[in-house]
CSV table of C-alpha atoms in Angstrom, one decimal:
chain,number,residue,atom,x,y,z
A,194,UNK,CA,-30.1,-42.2,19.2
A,195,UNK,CA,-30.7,-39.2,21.4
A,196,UNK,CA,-28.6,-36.2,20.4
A,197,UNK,CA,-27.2,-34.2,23.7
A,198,UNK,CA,-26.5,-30.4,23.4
A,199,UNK,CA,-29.2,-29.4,21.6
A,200,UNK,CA,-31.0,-25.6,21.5
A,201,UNK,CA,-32.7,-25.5,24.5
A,202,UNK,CA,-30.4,-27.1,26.5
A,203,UNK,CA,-26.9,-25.5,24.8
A,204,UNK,CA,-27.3,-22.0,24.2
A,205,UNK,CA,-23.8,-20.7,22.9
A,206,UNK,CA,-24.4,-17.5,23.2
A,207,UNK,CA,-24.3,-17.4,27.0
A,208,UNK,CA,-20.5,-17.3,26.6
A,209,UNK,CA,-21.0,-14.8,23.9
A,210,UNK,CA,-23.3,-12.0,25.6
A,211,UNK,CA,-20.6,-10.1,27.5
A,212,UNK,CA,-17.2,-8.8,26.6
A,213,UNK,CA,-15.1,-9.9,29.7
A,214,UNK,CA,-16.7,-13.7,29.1
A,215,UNK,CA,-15.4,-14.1,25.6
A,216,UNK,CA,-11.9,-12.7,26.9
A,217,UNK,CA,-12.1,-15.3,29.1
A,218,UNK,CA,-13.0,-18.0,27.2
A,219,UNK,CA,-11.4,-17.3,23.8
A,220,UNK,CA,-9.1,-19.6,22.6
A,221,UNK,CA,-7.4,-17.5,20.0
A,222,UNK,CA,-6.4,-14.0,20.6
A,223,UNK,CA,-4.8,-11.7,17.5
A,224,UNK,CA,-2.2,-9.4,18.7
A,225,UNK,CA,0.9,-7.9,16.9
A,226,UNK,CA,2.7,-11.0,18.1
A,227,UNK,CA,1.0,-12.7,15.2
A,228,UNK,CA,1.7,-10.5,12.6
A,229,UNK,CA,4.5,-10.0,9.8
A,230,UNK,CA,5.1,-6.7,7.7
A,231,UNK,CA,6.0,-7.1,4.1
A,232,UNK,CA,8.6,-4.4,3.2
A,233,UNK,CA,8.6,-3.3,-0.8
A,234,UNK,CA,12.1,-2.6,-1.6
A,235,UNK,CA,13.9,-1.1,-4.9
A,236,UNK,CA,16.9,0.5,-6.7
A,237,UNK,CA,18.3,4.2,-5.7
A,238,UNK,CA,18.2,6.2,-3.0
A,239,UNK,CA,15.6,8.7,-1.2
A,240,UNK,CA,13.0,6.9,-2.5
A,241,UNK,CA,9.8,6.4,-1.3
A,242,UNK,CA,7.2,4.8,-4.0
A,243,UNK,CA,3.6,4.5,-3.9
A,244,UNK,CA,2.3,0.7,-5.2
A,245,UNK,CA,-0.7,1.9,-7.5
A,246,UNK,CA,-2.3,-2.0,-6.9
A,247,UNK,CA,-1.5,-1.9,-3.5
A,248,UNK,CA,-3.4,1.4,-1.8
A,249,UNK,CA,-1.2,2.9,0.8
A,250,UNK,CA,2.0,0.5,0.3
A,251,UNK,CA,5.1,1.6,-1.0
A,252,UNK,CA,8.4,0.4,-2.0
A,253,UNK,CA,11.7,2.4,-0.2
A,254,UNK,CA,14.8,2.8,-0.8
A,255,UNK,CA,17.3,1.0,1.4
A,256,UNK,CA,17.9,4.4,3.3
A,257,UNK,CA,14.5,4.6,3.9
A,258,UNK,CA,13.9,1.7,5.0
A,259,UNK,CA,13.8,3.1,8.3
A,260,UNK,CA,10.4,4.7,8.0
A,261,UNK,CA,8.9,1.8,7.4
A,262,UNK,CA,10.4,0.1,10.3
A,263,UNK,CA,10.5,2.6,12.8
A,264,UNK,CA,6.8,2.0,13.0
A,265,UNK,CA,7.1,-2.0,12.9
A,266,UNK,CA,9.4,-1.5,15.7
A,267,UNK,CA,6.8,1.0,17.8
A,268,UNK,CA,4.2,-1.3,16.9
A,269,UNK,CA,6.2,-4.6,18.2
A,270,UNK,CA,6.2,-6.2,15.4
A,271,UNK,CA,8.2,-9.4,15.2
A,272,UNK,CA,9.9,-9.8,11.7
A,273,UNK,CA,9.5,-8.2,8.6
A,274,UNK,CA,9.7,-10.1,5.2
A,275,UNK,CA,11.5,-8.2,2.2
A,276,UNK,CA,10.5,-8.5,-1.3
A,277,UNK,CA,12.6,-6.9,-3.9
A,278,UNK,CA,11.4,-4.6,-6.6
A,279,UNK,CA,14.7,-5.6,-9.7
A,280,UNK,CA,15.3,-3.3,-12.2
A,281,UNK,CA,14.9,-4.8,-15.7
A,282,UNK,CA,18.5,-4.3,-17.1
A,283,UNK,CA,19.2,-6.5,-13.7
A,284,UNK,CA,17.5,-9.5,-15.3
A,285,UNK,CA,18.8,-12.7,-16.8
A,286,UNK,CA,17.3,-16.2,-17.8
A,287,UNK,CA,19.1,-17.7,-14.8
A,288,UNK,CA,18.4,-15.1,-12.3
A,289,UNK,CA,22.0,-14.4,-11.4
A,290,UNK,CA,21.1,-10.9,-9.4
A,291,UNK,CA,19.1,-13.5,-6.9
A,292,UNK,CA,23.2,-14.5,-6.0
A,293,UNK,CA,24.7,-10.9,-5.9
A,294,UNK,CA,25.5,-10.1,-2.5
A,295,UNK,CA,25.1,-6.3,-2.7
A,296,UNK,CA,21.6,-7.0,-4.4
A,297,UNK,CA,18.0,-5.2,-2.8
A,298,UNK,CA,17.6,-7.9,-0.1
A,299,UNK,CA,21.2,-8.6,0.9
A,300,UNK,CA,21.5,-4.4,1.7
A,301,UNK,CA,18.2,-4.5,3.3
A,302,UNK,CA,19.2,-7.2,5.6
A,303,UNK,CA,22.6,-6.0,6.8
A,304,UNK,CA,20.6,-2.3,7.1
A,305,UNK,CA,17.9,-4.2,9.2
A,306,UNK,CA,20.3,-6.3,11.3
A,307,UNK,CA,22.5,-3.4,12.0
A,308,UNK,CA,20.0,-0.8,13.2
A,309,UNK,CA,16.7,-3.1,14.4
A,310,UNK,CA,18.4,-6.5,16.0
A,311,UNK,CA,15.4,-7.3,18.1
A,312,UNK,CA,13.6,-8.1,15.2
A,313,UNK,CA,13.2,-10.7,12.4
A,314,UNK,CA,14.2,-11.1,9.1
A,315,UNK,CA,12.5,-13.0,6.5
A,316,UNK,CA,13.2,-13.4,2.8
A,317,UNK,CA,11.7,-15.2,-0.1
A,318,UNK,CA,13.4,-17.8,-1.9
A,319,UNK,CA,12.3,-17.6,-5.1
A,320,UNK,CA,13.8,-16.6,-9.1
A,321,UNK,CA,10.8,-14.6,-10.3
A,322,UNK,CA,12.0,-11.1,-9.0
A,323,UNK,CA,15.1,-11.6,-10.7
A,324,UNK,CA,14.5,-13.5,-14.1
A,325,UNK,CA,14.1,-11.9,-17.3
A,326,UNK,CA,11.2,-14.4,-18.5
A,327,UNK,CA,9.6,-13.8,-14.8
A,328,UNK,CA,9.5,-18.0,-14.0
A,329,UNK,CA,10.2,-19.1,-10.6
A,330,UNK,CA,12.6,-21.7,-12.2
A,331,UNK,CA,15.5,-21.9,-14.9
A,332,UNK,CA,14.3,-22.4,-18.4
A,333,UNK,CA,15.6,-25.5,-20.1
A,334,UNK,CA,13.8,-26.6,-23.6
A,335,UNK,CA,11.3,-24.4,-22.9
A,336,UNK,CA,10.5,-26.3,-19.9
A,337,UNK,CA,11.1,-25.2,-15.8
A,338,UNK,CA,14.3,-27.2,-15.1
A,339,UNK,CA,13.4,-27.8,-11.4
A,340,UNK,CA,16.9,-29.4,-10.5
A,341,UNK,CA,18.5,-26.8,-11.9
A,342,UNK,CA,16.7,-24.3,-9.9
A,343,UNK,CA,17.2,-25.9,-7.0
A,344,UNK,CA,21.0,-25.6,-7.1
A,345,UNK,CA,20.3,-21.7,-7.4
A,346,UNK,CA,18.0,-21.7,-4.8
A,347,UNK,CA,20.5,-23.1,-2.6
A,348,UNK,CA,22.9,-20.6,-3.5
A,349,UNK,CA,20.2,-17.8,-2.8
A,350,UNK,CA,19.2,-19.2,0.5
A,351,UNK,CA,22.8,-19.4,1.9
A,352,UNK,CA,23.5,-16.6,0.9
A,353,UNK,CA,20.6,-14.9,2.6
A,354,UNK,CA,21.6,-16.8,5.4
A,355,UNK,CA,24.7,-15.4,5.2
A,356,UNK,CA,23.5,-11.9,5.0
A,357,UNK,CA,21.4,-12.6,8.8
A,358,UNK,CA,18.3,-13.5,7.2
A,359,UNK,CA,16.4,-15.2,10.3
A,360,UNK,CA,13.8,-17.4,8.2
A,361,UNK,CA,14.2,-18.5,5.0
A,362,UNK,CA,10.3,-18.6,2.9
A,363,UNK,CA,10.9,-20.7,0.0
A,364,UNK,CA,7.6,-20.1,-2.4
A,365,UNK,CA,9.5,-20.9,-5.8
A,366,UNK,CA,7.3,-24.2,-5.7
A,367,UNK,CA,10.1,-26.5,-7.0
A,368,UNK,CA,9.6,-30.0,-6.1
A,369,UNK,CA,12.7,-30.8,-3.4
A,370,UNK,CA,13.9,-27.2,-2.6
A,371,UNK,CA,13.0,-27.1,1.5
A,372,UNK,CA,15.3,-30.8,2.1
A,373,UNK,CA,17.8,-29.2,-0.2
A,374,UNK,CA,18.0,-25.9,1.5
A,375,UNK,CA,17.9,-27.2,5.0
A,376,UNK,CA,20.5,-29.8,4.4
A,377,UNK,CA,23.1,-27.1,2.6
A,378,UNK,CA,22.3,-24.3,5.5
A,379,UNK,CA,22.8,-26.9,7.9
A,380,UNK,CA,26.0,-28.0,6.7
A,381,UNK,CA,27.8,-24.7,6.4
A,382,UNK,CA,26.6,-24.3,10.0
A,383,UNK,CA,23.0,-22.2,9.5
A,384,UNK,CA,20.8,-24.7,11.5
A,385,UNK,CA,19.6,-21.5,13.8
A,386,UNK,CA,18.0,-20.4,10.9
A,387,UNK,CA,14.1,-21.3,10.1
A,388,UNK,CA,12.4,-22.5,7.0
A,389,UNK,CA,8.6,-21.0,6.7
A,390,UNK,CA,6.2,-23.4,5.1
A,391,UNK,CA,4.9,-21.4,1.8
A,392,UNK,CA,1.5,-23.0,2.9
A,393,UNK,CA,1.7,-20.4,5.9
A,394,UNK,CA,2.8,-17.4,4.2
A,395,UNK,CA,-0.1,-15.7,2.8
């Protein structure tokens, strides 16, 4: 069998020698329009604090939030995601802060929505921010009780949903949860809002 293509007849990098030929033949391009900014948030006010793992990332206070996206919004980026920094004396077993509507990511949302419309919200679906033991899941003789996290998650999602949250990013890794959570938004009349594969959030 005679293999076709071959160096000398294919030589790939005519169509990589020039910069106006690989614009014209690339198939991908990068561009803002492909990127989402995590946004650190915590507990009290006029805060602004450095990550130490995390070189020039910091978490903010809700009303500071709009430092951080003041430049998302100058640099067109589409959606942020939150991810909540919980205060210890916060934490339970069951998570419950993950269900309190005046909690980090609710107040970040309604402070998003209310001063940056044009762009997206996304939130994690998840317990580990907000249990005491730091699972994803409900402990249940000493085991992750996954249908008993999934009636939480449901909770947290709708309320999220609530709250304006535009995508919903489950990465709690319970067996079920994305069915469950787009049946229950769907029924109390979310079906505008997205579910993000956890596969595609990294």
């Amino acid at each position: 069998m005679k293999i076709a293509g071959k160096f000398p007849n294919t030589r790939l990098r005519r169509v990589r020698n020039s910069e106006w030929i690989r614009r014209l033949v690339s198939e991908n391009n990068l561009s803002t329009n492909d990127l989402i900014l995590p946004i650190f948030v915590r507990d009290g006010k006029n805060k602004v604090e450095s990550i130490k793992s995390m070189p020039g990332v910091y978490r903010y206070s809700v009303d500071k939030l709009n430092l951080i996206m003041n430049k998302a919004k100058k640099s067109k980026i589409p959606m942020v995601a939150l991810f909540p920094y919980t205060q210890k004396n916060k934490k339970d077993k069951f998570g419950t802060e993950s269900l309190n509507p005046n909690n980090l990511v609710c107040q970040s949302i309604r402070y998003i929505k209310k001063k940056y419309s044009g762009i997206g919200v996304m939130c994690d679906v998840a317990l580990d921010p907000y249990t005491s033991h730091g699972h994803d899941g409900v402990i249940f003789k000493n085991r992750v009780d996954n249908d008993r996290t999934l009636k939480i998650l449901i909770k947290q999602a709708l309320l999220q949903a609530k709250m304006g949250c535009d995508v919903i990013a489950p990465s709690d890794m319970m067996d079920g949860r994305v069915g469950a959570i787009r049946k229950a938004i769907d029924k109390k009349d979310f079906q505008n809002v997205s579910i993000l594969s956890y596969a595609a959030k990294y």
